[in-house]
Short mmCIF file of C-alpha atoms and ligand atoms in Angstrom, two decimals:
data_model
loop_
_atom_site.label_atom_id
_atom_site.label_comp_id
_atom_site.label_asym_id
_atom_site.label_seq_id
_atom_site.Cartn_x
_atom_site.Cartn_y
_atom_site.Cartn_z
CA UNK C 14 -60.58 96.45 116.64
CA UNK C 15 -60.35 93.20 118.00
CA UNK C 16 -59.49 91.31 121.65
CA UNK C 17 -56.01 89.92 121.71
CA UNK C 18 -53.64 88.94 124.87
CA UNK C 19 -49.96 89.07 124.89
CA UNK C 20 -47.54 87.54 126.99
CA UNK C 21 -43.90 89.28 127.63
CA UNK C 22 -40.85 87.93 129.60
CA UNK C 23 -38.85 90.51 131.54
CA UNK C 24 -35.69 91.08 131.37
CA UNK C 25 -32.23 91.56 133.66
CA UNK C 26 -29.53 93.85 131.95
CA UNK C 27 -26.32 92.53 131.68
CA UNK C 28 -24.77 96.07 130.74
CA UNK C 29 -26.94 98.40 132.00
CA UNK C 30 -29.10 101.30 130.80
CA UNK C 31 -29.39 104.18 132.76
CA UNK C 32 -29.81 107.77 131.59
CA UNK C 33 -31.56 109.49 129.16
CA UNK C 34 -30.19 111.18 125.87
CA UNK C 35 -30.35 115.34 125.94
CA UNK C 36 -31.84 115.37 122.01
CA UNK C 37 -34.54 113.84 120.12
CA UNK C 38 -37.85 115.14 121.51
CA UNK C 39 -39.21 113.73 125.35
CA UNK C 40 -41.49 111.50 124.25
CA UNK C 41 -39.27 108.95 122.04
CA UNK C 42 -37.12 108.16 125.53
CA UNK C 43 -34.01 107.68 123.84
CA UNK C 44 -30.89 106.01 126.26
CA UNK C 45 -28.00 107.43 127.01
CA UNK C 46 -26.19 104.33 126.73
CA UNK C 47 -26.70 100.75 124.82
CA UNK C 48 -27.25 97.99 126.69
CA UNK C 49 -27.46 94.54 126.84
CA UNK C 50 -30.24 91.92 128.54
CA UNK C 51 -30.71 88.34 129.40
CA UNK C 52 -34.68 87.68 129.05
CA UNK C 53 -35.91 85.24 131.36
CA UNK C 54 -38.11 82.30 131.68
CA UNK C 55 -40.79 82.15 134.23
CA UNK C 56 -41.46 86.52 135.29
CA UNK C 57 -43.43 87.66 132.46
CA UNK C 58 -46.80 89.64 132.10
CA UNK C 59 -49.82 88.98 130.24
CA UNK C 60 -51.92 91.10 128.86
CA UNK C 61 -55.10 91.64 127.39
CA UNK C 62 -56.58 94.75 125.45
CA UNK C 63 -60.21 94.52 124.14
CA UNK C 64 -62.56 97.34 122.73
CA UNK C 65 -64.64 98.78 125.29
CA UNK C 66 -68.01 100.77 124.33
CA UNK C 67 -67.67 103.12 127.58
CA UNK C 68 -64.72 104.96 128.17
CA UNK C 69 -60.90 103.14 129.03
CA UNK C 70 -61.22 101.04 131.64
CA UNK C 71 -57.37 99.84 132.95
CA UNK C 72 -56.48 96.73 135.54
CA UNK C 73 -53.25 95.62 137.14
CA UNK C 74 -53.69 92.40 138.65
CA UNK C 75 -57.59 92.65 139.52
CA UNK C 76 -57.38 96.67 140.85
CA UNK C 77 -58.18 99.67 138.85
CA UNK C 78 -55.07 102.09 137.62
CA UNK C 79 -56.18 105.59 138.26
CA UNK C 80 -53.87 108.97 138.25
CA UNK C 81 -50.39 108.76 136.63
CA UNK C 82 -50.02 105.29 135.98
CA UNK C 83 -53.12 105.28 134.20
CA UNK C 84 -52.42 108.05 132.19
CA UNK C 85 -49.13 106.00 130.92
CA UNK C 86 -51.10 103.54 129.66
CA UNK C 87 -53.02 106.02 127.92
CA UNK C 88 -50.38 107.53 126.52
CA UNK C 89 -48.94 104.50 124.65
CA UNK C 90 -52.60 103.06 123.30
CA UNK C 91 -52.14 106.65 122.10
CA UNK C 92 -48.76 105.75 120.37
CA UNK C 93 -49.58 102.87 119.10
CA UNK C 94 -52.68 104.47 117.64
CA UNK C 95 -50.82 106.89 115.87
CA UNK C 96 -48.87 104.47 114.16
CA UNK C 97 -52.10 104.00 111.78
CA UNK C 98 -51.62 107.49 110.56
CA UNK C 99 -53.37 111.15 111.12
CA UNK C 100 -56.48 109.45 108.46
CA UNK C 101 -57.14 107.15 111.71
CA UNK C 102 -59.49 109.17 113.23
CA UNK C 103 -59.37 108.97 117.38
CA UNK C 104 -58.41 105.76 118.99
CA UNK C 105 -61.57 103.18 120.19
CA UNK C 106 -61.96 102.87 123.93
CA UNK C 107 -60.69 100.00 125.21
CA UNK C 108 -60.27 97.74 128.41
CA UNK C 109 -56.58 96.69 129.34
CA UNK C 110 -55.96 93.41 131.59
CA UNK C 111 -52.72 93.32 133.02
CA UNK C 112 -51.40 90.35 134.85
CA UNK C 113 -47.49 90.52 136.54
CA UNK C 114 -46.04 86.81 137.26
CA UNK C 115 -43.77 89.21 138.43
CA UNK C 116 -43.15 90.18 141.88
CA UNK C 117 -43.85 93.65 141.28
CA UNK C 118 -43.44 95.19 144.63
CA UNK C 119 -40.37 93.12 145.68
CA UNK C 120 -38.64 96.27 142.72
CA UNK C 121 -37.79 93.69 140.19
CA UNK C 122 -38.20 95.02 136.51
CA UNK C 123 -41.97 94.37 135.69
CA UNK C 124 -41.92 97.93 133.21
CA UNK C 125 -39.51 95.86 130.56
CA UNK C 126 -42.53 92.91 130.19
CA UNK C 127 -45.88 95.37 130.96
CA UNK C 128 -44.30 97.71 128.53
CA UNK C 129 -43.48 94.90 126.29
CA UNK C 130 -47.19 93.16 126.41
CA UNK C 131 -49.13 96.04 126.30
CA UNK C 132 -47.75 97.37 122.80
CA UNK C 133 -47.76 93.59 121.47
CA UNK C 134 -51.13 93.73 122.58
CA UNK C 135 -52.26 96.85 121.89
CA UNK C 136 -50.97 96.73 118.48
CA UNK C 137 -52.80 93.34 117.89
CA UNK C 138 -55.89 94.80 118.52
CA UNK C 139 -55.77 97.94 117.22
CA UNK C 140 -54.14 97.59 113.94
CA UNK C 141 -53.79 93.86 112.60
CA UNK C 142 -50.81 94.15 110.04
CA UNK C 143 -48.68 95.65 112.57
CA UNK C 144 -48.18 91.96 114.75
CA UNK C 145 -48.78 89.21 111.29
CA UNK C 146 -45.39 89.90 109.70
CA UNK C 147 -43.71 89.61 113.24
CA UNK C 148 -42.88 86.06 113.20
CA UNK C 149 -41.31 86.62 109.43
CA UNK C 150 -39.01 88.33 107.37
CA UNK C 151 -36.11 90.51 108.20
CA UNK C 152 -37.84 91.57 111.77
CA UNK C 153 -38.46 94.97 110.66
CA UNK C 154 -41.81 94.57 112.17
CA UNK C 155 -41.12 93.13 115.66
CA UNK C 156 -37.96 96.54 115.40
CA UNK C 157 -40.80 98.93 115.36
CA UNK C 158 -42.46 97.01 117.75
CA UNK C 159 -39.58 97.72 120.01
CA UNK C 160 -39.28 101.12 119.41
CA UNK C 161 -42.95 101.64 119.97
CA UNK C 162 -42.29 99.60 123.86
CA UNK C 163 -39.31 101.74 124.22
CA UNK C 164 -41.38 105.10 124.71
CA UNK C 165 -43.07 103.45 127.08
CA UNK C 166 -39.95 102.29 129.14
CA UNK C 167 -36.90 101.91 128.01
CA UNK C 168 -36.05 98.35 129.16
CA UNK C 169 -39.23 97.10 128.15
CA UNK C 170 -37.49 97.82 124.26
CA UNK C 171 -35.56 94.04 125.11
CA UNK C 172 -38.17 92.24 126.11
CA UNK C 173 -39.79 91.97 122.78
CA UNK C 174 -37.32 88.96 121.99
CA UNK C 175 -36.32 85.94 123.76
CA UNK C 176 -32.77 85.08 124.45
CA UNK C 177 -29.96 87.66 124.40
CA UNK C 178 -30.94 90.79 123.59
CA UNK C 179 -29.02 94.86 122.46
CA UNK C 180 -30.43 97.91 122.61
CA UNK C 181 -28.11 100.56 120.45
CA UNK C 182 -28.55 104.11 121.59
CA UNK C 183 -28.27 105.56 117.97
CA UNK C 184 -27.13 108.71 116.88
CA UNK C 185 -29.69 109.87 115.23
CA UNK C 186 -32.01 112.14 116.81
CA UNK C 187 -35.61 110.98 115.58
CA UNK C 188 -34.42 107.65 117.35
CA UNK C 189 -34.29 105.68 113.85
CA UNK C 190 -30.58 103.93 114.56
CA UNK C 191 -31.92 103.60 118.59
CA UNK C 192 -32.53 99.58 118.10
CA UNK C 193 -32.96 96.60 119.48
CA UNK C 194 -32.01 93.28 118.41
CA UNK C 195 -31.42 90.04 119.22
CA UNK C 196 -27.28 88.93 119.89
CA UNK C 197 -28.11 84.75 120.92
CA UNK C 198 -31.40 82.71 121.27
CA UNK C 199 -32.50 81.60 124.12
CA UNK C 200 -30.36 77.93 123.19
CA UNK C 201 -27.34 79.63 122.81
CA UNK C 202 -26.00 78.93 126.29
CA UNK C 203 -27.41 77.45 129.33
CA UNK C 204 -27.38 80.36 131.74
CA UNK C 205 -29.03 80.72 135.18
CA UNK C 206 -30.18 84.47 136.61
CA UNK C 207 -30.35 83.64 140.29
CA UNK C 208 -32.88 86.26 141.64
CA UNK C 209 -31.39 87.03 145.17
CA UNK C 210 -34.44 88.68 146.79
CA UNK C 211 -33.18 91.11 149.97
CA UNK C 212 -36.22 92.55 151.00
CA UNK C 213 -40.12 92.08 150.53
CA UNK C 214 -40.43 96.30 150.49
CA UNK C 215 -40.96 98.50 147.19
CA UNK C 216 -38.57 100.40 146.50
CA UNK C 217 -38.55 104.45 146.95
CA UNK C 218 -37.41 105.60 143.96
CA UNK C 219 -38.74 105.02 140.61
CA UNK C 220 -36.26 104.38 137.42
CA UNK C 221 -36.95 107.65 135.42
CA UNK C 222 -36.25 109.89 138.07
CA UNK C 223 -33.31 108.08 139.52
CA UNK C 224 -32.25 108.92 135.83
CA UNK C 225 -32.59 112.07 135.90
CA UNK C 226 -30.92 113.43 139.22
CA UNK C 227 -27.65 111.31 138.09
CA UNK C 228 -27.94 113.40 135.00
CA UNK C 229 -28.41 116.71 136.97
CA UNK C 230 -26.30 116.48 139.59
CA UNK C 231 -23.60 113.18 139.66
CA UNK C 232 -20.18 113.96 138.90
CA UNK C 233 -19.65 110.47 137.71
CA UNK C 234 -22.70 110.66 135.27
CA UNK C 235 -20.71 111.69 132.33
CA UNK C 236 -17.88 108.93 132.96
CA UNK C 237 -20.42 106.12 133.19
CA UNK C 238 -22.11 107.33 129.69
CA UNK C 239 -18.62 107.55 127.95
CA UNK C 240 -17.55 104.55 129.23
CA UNK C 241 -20.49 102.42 128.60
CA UNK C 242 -20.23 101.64 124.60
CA UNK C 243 -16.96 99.98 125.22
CA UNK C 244 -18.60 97.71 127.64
CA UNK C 245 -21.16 96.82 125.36
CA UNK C 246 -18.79 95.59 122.63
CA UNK C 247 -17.07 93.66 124.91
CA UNK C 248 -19.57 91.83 126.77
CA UNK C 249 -21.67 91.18 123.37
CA UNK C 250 -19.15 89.16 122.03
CA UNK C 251 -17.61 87.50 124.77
CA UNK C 252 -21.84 86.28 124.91
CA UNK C 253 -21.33 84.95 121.76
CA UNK C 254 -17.58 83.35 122.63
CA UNK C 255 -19.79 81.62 125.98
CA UNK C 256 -16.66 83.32 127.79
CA UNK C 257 -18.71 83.46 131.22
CA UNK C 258 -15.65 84.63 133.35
CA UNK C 259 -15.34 87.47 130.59
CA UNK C 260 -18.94 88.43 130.40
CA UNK C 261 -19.37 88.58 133.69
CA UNK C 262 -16.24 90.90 134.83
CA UNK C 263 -18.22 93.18 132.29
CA UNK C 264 -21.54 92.76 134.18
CA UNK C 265 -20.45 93.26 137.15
CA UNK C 266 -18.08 96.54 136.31
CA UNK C 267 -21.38 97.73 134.03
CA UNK C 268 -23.64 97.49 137.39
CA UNK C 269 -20.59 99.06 139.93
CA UNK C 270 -20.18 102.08 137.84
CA UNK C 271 -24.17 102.80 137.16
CA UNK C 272 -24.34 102.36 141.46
CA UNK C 273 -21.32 104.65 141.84
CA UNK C 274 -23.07 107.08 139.64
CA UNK C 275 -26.02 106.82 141.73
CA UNK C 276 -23.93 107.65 144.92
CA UNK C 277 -22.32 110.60 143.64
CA UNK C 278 -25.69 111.84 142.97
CA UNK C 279 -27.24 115.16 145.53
CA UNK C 280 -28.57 114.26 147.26
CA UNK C 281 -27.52 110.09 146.67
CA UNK C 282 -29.86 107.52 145.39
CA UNK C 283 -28.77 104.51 147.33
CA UNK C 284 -30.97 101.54 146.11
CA UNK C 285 -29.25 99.16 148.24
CA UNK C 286 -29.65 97.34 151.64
CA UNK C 287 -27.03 96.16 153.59
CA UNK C 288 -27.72 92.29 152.85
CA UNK C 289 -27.30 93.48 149.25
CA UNK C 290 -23.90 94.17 150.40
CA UNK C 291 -23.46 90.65 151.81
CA UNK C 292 -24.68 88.80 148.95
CA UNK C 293 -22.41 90.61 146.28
CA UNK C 294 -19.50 89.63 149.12
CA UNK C 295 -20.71 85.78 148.51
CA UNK C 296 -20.28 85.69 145.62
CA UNK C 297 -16.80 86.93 145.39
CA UNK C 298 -16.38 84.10 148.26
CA UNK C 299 -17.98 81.74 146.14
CA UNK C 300 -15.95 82.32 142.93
CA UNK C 301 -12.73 82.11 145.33
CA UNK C 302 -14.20 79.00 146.12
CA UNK C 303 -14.47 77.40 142.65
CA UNK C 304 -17.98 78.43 142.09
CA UNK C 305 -18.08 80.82 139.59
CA UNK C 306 -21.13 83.30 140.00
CA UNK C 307 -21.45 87.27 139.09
CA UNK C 308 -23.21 89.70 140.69
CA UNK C 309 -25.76 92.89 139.08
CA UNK C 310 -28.32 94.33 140.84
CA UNK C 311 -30.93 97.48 139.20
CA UNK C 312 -32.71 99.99 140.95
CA UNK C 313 -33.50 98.31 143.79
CA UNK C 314 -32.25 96.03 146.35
CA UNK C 315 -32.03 92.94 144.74
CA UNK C 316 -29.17 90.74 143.82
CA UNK C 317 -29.13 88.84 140.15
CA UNK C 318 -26.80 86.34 139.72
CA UNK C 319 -25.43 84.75 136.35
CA UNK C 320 -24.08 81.41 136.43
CA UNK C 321 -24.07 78.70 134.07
CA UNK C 322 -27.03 76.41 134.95
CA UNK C 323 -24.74 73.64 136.22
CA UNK C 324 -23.35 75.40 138.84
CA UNK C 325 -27.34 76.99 140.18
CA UNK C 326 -27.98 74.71 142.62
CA UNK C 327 -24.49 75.16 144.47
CA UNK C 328 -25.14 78.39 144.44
CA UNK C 329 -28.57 78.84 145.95
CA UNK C 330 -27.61 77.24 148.64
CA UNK C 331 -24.81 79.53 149.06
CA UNK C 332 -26.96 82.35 149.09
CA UNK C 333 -29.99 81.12 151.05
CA UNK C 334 -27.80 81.04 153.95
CA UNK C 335 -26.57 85.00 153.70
CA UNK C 336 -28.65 86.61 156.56
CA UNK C 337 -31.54 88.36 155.75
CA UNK C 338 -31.93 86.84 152.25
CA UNK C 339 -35.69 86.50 151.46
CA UNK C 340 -35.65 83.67 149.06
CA UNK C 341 -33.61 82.93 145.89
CA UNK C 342 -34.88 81.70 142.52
CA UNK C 343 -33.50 80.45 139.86
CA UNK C 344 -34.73 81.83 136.56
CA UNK C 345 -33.17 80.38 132.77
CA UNK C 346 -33.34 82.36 129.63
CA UNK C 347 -36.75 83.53 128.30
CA UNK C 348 -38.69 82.73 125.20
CA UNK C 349 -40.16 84.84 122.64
CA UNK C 350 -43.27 87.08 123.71
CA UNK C 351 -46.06 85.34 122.16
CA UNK C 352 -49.50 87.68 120.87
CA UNK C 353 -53.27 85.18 120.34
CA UNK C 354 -56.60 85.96 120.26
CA UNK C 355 -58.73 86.87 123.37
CA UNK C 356 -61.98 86.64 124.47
C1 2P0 I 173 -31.78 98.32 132.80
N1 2P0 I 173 -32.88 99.79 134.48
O1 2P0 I 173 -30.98 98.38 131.85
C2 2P0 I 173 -31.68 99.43 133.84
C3 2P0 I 173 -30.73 99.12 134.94
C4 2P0 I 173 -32.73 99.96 135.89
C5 2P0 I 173 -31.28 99.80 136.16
O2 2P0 I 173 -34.02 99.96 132.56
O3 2P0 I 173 -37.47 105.65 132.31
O4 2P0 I 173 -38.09 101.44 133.80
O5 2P0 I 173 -39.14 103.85 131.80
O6 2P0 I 173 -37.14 104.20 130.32
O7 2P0 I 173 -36.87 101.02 131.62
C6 2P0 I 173 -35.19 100.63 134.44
O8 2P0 I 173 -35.61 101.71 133.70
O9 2P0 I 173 -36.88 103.33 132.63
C7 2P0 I 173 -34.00 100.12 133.78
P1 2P0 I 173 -37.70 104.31 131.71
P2 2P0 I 173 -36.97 101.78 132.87
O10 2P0 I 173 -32.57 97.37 132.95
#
């Protein structure tokens, strides 16, 4: 085993995943639906896993994980382990160094990249020929990276490449059709995702139980998973047409119907504040206006914005002056993660 540190870029779904398949065993966290992701530029984690002679020792930006979320981590140095075969023997200790340039409690995605880096990294360190081909070849590699992220958290499948990004939900049920790939590099098109921050609070309910209770007890959960594929097709290629005004109808109706879903739910799982409300209402102002914005927002509170990266700055200033709009950044598309060796 070795030290190595890898560095993954989040992600902002475009078409949105959000539910869990019925088959296929728990622990490969197979989607419901496909979906589609922008990466982006500047929120990324970074993260370093090194053998350690006591027992695992896990940090998220300086404090000690304990309970649950330490026992996720666990779980996927587990998975990753495993990958080596049952001749392996048990997996080395080892020390995990997590960084978010993320702003994890503001309930922006930080599972997609820490999900992302720690199996880049993890992998790296525990079993060399795993990461080398990654770079070449037919991708097959970085693919099993991403289905190896994927049982960690879903979204976190995506953010293994830079760029536009698909995750198929696949038919079959060991997950082996349930893959990600790229759709457009990160030159493809000069896009913005304005991050429209509404609140500095976390938020209350996490992703995988949100999931869940749709499933359970929604009405509209079954319409939003049939629905879904034909959203995919559509906004994938009108990505690859650069058709923004097409693309983003799709993003926006993707995001509606996964909220509306939510609603429906018993009792309802309302992620959003009111100035959520007001921003999505600017932008349909704006766009009446000439300045053509669309809105998504996840499970949480905040607003994303996709624009093309001409039309950003206009737009910021739009939505700085909203009331009760934290702050607004700008984010472009992301790079590849990148995986080097640690200290
Ligand atoms: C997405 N979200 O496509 C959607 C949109 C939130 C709303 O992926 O249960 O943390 O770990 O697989 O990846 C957030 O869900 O869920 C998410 P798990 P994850 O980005």
């Amino acid at each position: 085993m070795r030290a190595m540190r890898a560095t993954a870029h989040t992600n902002i779904a475009l078409v949105k995943y959000w539910g869990k398949r019925p088959d296929g065993g728990r622990d490969l966290n197979l989607p419901a639906v496909g979906s589609l992701s922008m990466t982006l530029d500047e929120y990324r984690t970074v993260t370093v896993v090194r053998p350690r002679a006591a027992a695992d020792a896990f940090a998220l930006d300086g404090a000690t994980l304990t309970g649950a979320a330490a026992d996720r981590v666990a779980k996927h140095l587990d998975r990753v382990w495993r990958t080596r075969g049952a001749e392996a023997g048990p997996r080395p200790s080892c020390e995990v160094d997590s960084v978010n340039h993320v702003p994890t409690a503001a309930g922006l995605a930080s599972s997609a990249s820490g999900f992302a880096a720690l199996t880049l990294a993890a992998a790296a360190a525990l079993s060399e020929d795993m990461v080398e081909g990654m770079a070449e070849g037919d991708g097959a590699d970085r693919r099993l990276l991403s289905a190896l992220a994927r049982r960690g958290s879903g979204s976190a499948a995506r953010s293994l490449w830079g760029g536009f990004v698909r995750l198929d939900r696949g038919e079959e049920a060991d997950g082996r059709d349930c893959i990600a790939r790229p759709v457009a590099s990160r030159h493809h098109w000069d896009l913005k995702m304005l991050i429209v921050h509404t609140t500095t609070g976390a938020k209350t309910v996490g992703s995988t139980g949100g999931m869940e209770l749709c499933k359970n007890t929604s009405p509209y959960y079954g319409a939003w998973v049939a629905s879904s594929q034909r959203d995919l097709d559509s906004a994938t290629s009108r990505l690859q047409n650069r058709d923004l005004r097409g693309l983003g109808e799709v993003m926006e109706h993707s995001c509606f119907k996964m909220h509306a879903s939510m609603w429906a739910a018993r009792p309802p799982l309302i992620y959003w504040n009111g100035v959520t409300v007001e921003v999505m209402r600017e932008v349909q102002r704006a766009r009446a206006d000439g300045l053509q914005g669309w809105a998504t927002s996840d499970a949480g509170p905040h607003v994303k914005v996709l624009c093309e990266a001409a039309t950003a700055d206009a737009l910021v200033a739009r939505l700085e002056s909203v009331v009760g709009v934290v702050d607004v950044k700008a984010l472009g598309v992301g790079p590849d993660p990148k995986v080097e060796a640690a200290t």
